[in-house]
XYZ file of C-alpha atoms in Angstrom:
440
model
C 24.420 -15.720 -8.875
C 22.942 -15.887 -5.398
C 21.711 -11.857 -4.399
C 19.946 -13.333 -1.179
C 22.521 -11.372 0.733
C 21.966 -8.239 -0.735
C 18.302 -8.910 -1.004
C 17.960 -9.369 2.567
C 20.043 -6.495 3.269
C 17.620 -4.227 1.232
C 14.764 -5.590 2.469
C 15.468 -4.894 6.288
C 15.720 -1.748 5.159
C 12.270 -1.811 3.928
C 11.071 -2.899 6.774
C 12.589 -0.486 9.066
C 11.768 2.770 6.713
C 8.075 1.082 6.201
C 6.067 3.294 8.651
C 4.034 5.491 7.009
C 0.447 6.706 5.931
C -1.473 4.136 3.966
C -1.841 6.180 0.348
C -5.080 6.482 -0.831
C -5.073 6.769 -4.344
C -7.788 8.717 -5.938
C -11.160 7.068 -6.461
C -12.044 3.531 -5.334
C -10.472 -0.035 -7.221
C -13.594 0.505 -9.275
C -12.545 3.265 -11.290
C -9.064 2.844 -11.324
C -9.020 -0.914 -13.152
C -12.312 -2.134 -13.749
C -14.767 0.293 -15.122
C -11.715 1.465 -17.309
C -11.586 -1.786 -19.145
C -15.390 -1.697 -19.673
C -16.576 -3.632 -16.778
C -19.948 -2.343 -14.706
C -18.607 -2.070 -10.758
C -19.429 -1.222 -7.695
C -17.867 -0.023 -4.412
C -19.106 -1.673 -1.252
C -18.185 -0.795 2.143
C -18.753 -3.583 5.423
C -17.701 -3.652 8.619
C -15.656 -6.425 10.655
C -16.319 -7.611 14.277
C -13.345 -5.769 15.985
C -14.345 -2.347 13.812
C -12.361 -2.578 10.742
C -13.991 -0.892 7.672
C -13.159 -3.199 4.473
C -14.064 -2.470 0.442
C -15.294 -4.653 -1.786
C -16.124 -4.457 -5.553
C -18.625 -5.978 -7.458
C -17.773 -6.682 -11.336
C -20.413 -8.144 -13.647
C -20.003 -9.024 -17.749
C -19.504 -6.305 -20.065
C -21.891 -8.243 -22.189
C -25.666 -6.447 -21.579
C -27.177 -10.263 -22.071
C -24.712 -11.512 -19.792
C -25.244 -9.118 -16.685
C -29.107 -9.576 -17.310
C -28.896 -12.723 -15.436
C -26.802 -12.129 -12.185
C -24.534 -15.237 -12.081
C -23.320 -17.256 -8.580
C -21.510 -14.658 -6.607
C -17.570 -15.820 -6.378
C -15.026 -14.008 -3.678
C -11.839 -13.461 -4.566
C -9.330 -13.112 -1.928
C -6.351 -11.459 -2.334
C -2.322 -12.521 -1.043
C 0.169 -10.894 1.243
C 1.101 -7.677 0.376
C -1.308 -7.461 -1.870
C -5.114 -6.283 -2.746
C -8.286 -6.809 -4.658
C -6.423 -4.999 -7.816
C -3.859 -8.336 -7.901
C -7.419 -10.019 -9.748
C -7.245 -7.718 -12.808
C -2.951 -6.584 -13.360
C -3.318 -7.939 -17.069
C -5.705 -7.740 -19.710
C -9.293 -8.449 -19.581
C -8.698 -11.586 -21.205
C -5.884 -12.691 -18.952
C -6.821 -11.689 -15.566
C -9.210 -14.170 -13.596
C -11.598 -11.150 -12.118
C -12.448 -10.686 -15.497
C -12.846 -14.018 -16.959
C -15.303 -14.701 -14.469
C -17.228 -11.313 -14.887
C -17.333 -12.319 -18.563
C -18.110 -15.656 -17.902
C -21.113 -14.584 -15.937
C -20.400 -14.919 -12.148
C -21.322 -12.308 -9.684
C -17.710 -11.235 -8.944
C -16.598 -9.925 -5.518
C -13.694 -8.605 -4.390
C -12.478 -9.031 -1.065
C -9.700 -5.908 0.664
C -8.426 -7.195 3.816
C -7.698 -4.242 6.312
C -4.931 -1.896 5.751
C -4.674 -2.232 2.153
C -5.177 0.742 0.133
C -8.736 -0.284 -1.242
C -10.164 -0.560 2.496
C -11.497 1.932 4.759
C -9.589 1.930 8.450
C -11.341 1.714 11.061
C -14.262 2.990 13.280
C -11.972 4.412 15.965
C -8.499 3.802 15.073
C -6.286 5.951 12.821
C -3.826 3.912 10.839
C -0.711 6.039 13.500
C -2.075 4.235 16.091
C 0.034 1.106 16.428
C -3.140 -0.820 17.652
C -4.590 -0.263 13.985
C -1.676 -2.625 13.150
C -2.132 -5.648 16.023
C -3.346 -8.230 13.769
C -2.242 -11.168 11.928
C -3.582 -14.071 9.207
C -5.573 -15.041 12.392
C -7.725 -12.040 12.567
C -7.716 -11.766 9.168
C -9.316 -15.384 8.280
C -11.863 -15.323 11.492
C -12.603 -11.087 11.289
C -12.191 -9.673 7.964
C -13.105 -12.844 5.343
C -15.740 -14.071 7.960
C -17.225 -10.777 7.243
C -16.785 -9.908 3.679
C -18.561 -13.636 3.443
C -21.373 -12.762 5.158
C -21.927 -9.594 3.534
C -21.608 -10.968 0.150
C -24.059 -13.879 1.209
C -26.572 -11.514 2.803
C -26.871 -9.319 -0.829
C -26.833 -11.805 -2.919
C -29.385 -14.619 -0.846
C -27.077 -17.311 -2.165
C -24.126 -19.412 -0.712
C -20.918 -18.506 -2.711
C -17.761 -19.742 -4.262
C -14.228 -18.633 -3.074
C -11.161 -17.894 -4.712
C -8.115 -17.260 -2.922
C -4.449 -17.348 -3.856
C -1.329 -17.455 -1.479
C -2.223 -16.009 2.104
C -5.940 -16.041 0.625
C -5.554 -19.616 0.994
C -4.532 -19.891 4.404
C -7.478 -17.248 5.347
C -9.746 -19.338 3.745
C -8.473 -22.862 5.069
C -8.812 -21.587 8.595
C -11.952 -19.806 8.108
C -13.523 -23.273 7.152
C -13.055 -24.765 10.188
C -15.461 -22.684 12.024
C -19.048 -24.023 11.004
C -20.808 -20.882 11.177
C -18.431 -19.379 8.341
C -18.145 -22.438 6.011
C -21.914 -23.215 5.922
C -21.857 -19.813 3.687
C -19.594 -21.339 1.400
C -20.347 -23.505 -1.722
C -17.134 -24.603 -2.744
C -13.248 -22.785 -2.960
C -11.080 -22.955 -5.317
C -7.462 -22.947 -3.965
C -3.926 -21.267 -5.847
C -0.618 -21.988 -4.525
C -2.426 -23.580 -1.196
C -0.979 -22.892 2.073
C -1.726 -24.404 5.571
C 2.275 -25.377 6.179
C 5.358 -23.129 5.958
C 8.169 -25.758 7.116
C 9.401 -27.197 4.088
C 9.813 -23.635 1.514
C 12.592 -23.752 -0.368
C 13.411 -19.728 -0.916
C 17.112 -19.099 0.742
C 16.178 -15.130 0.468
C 13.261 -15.949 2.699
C 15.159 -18.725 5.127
C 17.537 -16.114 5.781
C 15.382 -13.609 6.866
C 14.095 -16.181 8.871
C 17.158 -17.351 10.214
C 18.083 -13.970 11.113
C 14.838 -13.201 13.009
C 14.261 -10.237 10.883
C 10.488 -10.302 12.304
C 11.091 -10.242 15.895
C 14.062 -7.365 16.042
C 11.305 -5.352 14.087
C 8.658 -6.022 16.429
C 11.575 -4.775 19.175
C 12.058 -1.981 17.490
C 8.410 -0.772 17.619
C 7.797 -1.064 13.895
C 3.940 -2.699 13.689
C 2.997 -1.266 10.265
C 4.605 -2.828 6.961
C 4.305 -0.099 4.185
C 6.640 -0.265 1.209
C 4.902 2.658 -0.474
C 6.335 5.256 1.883
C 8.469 7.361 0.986
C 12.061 5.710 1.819
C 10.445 2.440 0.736
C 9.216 3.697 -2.757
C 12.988 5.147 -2.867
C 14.362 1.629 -1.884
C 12.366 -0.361 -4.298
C 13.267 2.036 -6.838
C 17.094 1.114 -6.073
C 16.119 -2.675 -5.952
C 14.829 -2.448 -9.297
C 17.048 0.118 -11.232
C 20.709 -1.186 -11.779
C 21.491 -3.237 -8.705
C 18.742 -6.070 -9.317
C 16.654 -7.036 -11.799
C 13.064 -6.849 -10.255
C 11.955 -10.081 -11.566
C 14.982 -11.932 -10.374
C 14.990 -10.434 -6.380
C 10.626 -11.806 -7.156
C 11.677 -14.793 -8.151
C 14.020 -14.951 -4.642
C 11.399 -14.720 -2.904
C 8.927 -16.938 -4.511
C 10.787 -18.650 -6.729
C 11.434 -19.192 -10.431
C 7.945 -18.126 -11.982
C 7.818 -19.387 -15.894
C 5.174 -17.407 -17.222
C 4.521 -13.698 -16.143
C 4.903 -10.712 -18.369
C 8.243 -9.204 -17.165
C 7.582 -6.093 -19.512
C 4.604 -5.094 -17.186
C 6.413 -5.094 -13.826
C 6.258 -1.368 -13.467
C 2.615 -1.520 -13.960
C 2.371 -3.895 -11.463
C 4.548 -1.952 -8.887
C 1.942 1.266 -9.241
C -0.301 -1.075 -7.221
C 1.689 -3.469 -5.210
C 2.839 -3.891 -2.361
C 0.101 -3.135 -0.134
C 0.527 -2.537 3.185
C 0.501 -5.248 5.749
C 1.727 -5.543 10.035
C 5.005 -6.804 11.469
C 2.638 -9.170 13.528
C 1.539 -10.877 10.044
C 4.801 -11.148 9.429
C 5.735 -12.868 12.701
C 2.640 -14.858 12.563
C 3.815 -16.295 9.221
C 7.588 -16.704 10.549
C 6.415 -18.457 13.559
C 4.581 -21.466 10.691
C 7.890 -21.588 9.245
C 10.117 -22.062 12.306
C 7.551 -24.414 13.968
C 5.755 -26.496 10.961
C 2.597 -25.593 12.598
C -1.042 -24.450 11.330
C -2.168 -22.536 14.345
C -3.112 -19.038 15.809
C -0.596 -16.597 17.036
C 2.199 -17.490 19.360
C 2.134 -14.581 21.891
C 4.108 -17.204 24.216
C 3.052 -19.181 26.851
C 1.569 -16.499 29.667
C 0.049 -14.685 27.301
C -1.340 -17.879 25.484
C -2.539 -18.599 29.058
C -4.692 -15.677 29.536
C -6.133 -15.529 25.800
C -6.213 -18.801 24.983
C -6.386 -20.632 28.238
C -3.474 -23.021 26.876
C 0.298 -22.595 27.187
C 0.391 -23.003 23.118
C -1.402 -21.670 20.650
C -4.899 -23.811 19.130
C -4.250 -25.099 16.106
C -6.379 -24.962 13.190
C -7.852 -28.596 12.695
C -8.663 -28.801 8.387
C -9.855 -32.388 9.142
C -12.475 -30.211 10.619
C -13.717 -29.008 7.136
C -16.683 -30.531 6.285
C -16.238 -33.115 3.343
C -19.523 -31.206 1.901
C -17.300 -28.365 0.973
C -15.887 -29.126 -2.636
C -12.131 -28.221 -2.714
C -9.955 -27.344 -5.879
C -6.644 -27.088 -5.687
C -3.812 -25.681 -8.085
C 0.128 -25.601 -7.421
C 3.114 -25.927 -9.373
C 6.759 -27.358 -9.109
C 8.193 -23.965 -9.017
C 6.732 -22.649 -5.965
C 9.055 -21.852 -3.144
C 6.577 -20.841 -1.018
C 3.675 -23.190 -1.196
C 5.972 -26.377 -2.152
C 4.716 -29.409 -3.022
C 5.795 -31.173 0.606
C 3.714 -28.857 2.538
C 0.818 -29.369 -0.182
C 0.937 -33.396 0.293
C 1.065 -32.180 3.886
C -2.277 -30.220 3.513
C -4.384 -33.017 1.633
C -3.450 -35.683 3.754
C -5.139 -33.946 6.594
C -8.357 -33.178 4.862
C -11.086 -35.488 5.161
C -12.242 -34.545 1.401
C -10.464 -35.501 -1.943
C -10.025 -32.129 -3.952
C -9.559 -31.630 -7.460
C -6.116 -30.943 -7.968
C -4.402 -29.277 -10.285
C -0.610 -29.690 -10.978
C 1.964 -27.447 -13.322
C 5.171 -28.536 -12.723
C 6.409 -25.026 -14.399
C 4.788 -22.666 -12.831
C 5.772 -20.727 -9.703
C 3.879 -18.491 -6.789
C 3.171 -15.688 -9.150
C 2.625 -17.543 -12.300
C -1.206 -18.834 -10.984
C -2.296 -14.845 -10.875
C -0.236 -13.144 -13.238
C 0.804 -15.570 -16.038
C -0.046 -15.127 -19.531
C -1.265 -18.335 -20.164
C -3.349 -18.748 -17.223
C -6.526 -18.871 -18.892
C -5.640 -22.244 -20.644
C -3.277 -23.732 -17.854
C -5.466 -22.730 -14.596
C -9.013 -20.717 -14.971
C -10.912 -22.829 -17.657
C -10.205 -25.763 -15.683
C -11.275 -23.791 -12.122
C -14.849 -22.394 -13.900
C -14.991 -26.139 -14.992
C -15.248 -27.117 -11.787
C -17.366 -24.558 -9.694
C -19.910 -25.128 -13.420
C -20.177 -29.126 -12.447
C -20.518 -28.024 -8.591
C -23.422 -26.018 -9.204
C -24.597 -28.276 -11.961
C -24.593 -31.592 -9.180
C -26.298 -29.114 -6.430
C -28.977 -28.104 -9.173
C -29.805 -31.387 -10.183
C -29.608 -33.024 -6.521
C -32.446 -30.098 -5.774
C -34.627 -31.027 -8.105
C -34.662 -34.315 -8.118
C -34.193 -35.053 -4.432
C -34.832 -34.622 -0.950
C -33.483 -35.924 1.959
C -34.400 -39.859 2.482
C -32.377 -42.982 3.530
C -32.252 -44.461 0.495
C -34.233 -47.737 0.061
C -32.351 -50.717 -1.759
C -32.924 -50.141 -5.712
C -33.975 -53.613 -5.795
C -36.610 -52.782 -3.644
C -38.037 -49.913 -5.638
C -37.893 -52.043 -8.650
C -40.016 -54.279 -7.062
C -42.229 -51.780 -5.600
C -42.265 -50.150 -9.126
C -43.005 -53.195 -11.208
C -45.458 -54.240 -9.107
C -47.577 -50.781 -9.342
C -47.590 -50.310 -5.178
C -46.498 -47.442 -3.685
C -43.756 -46.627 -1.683
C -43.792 -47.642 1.817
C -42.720 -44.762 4.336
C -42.944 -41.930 1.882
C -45.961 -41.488 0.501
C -45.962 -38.112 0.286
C -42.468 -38.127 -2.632
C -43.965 -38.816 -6.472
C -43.221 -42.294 -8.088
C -40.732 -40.619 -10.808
C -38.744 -39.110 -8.590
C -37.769 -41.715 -6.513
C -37.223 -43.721 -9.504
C -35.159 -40.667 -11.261
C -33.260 -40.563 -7.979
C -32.117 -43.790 -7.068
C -32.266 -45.711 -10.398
C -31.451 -43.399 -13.318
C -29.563 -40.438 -11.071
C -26.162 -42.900 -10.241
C -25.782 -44.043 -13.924
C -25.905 -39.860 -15.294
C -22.888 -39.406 -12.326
């Protein structure tokens, strides 16, 4: 039975009943998930560019022998409408922030601004509809530009990244700008997202169609807060009697195989964060025009910001192949499909490890129960062989134009040294460029 109708019907509602204080729970992410299920963590506060004030966490192993040894720090990055508490909904043996802390990374998570686990703002109050002018844009190039730095500056080491959903398209436009990427290590990608055009959820085509996003703009709505009051009231009616909750979910981002139904009203104590109507446009504005760029403010206003009647675009064949890219998505997905994926690698310059589970759907790569098996072993798998290839290429070598082997065979056999490079030991070179390629 199709509820899109109804859904969308609701969901206006939402939108236009949104506006509201951002409710601060009591106590930090910290102690409301992660130190609960045993986990040592830590609240960290950083500032963005343009004055937002953004939390992190920091989660190490449970295991004493473990958290001796502070692993490689990994980011996670959190989706629309969502937070840093989206990492650890299920149990500690389900939930990727977790895995990883057990597994011995340095685990951050990221908060973009106006969720419920940041901090506002240095001079704006959250009433203030200029709190709320910011999109994806701002978010990539501000608030993950930051929280990269800052993890990078404490820890002294380049890191990995996780993101999931709009994470994704933060990070894939973050890693165009070189001063941002060069902090990176390698990302690990779920439910990728750089083009909009081809989703395949009527609930979300409709609202679309019916430029839901603009008449809210027009109305003066900026902030997006379905924990208000009328919006907790609303949801409550969405989910009690009139529509199952996972079925109007699965409307939106279609049929997901493998989440734990039972633990939806768990989920909803956290979720939805806040987010702005300009997000929301921002993200319409993909759909309608099959584009990857910044915000459309149309073409005067593009004129004076951007000095361009349209909007730059964000170039991924800009992201250096040096990056290592992983990639999981599934058949299922009605927001990330699997046109607009194709559409995504064929633009990069790099090959990434993909991923494919023709099952699983938007929700099922953070909150199924078989994740562990179907998505994270295989993601630590790969950020273990990145750091594994980076170890091994720093200790055994530096920076040369390779010699034919032929040559150093020669050279070798013959007892002379090296011409050029005097200054590099014998085994090395011959670890390097004889013995190194056959290991690979």
């Amino acid at each position: 039975m199709d509820h899109s109708g109804l859904l969308a019907a609701l969901i206006i509602m939402l939108f236009v009943f949104s506006v509201g204080a951002v409710p601060q729970l009591g106590g930090g992410l910290c102690a409301h998930l992660i130190q609960s299920a045993g986990f040592p963590c830590t609240e960290h506060r950083t500032k963005t560019e343009d004055g937002y004030l953004l939390g992190l966490q920091r989660v190490s192993s449970r295991s004493t022998i473990v958290r001796g040894e502070m692993g490689l720090p990994v980011l996670l990055i959190h989706g629309l409408f969502m937070a840093g508490d989206a990492w650890f909904m299920n149990s500690a043996s389900q939930s990727l922030g977790f895995i990883l802390a057990d597994q011995g990374f340095d685990v951050w998570v990221g908060n973009v601004r106006g969720t419920r686990w940041s901090h506002g703002h240095v001079s704006l109050s959250v009433k203030n509809k200029e709190f709320w002018d910011w999109s994806w844009q701002e978010l990539a190039l501000y608030d993950l530009a930051e929280m990269i730095r800052y993890v990078n500056t404490i820890t002294k080491e380049k890191l990995f990244v996780v993101g999931h959903s709009q994470g994704t398209i933060m990070s894939l436009a973050a890693f165009t700008k070189p001063d941002i990427v060069e902090m990176v290590k390698a990302a690990a990608l779920l439910c990728p997202i750089t083009y909009l055009d081809h989703i395949t959820t009527g609930f979300v085509l409709r609202l679309v169609k019916m430029r839901v996003d603009e008449i809210i703009l027009a109305l003066g709505f900026h902030q997006l807060n379905f924990k208000s009051n009328i919006g907790t009231q609303i949801m409550d009616m969405m989910c009690d009697g009139h529509i199952h909750c996972d079925i109007w979910l699965s409307a939106i981002t279609g049929k997901n195989c493998c989440f734990n139904d039972s633990r939806i009203d768990f989920y909803l104590e956290y979720e939805p964060h806040p987010s702005s109507s300009k997000n929301l446009h921002h993200l319409f504005q993909m759909i309608r025009k099959g584009s990857f760029a910044m915000y459309d403010y149309g073409m005067w206003r593009n004129l004076m910001r951007y000095s361009q009647p349209k909007p730059p675009v964000f170039d991924i064949s800009q992201i250096p192949t040096s990056l290592s890219l992983w990639m999981g998505y599934g058949g299922n997905d009605g927001l990330a499909d699997v046109i607009d994926v194709q559409h995504t690698l064929k633009e990069l310059k790099s090959k990434p490890d993909l991923l494919y589970i023709e099952e699983y759907g938007h929700i099922d790569f953070l909150l199924s129960i078989k994740a562990k098996a179907d998505v994270y072993d295989g993601m630590i798998r790969f950020f273990n062989s990145v750091q594994k290839v980076l170890t091994v290429s720093g200790m055994y070598g530096v920076c040369i134009k390779p010699l034919p082997i032929l040559v150093l065979v020669v050279y070798k056999c013959a007892g002379l040294s090296v011409p050029s490079i005097p200054s590099i030991p014998r085994q090395r070179l011959l670890f390097k460029y004889i013995m190194f390629p056959y290991i690979l």
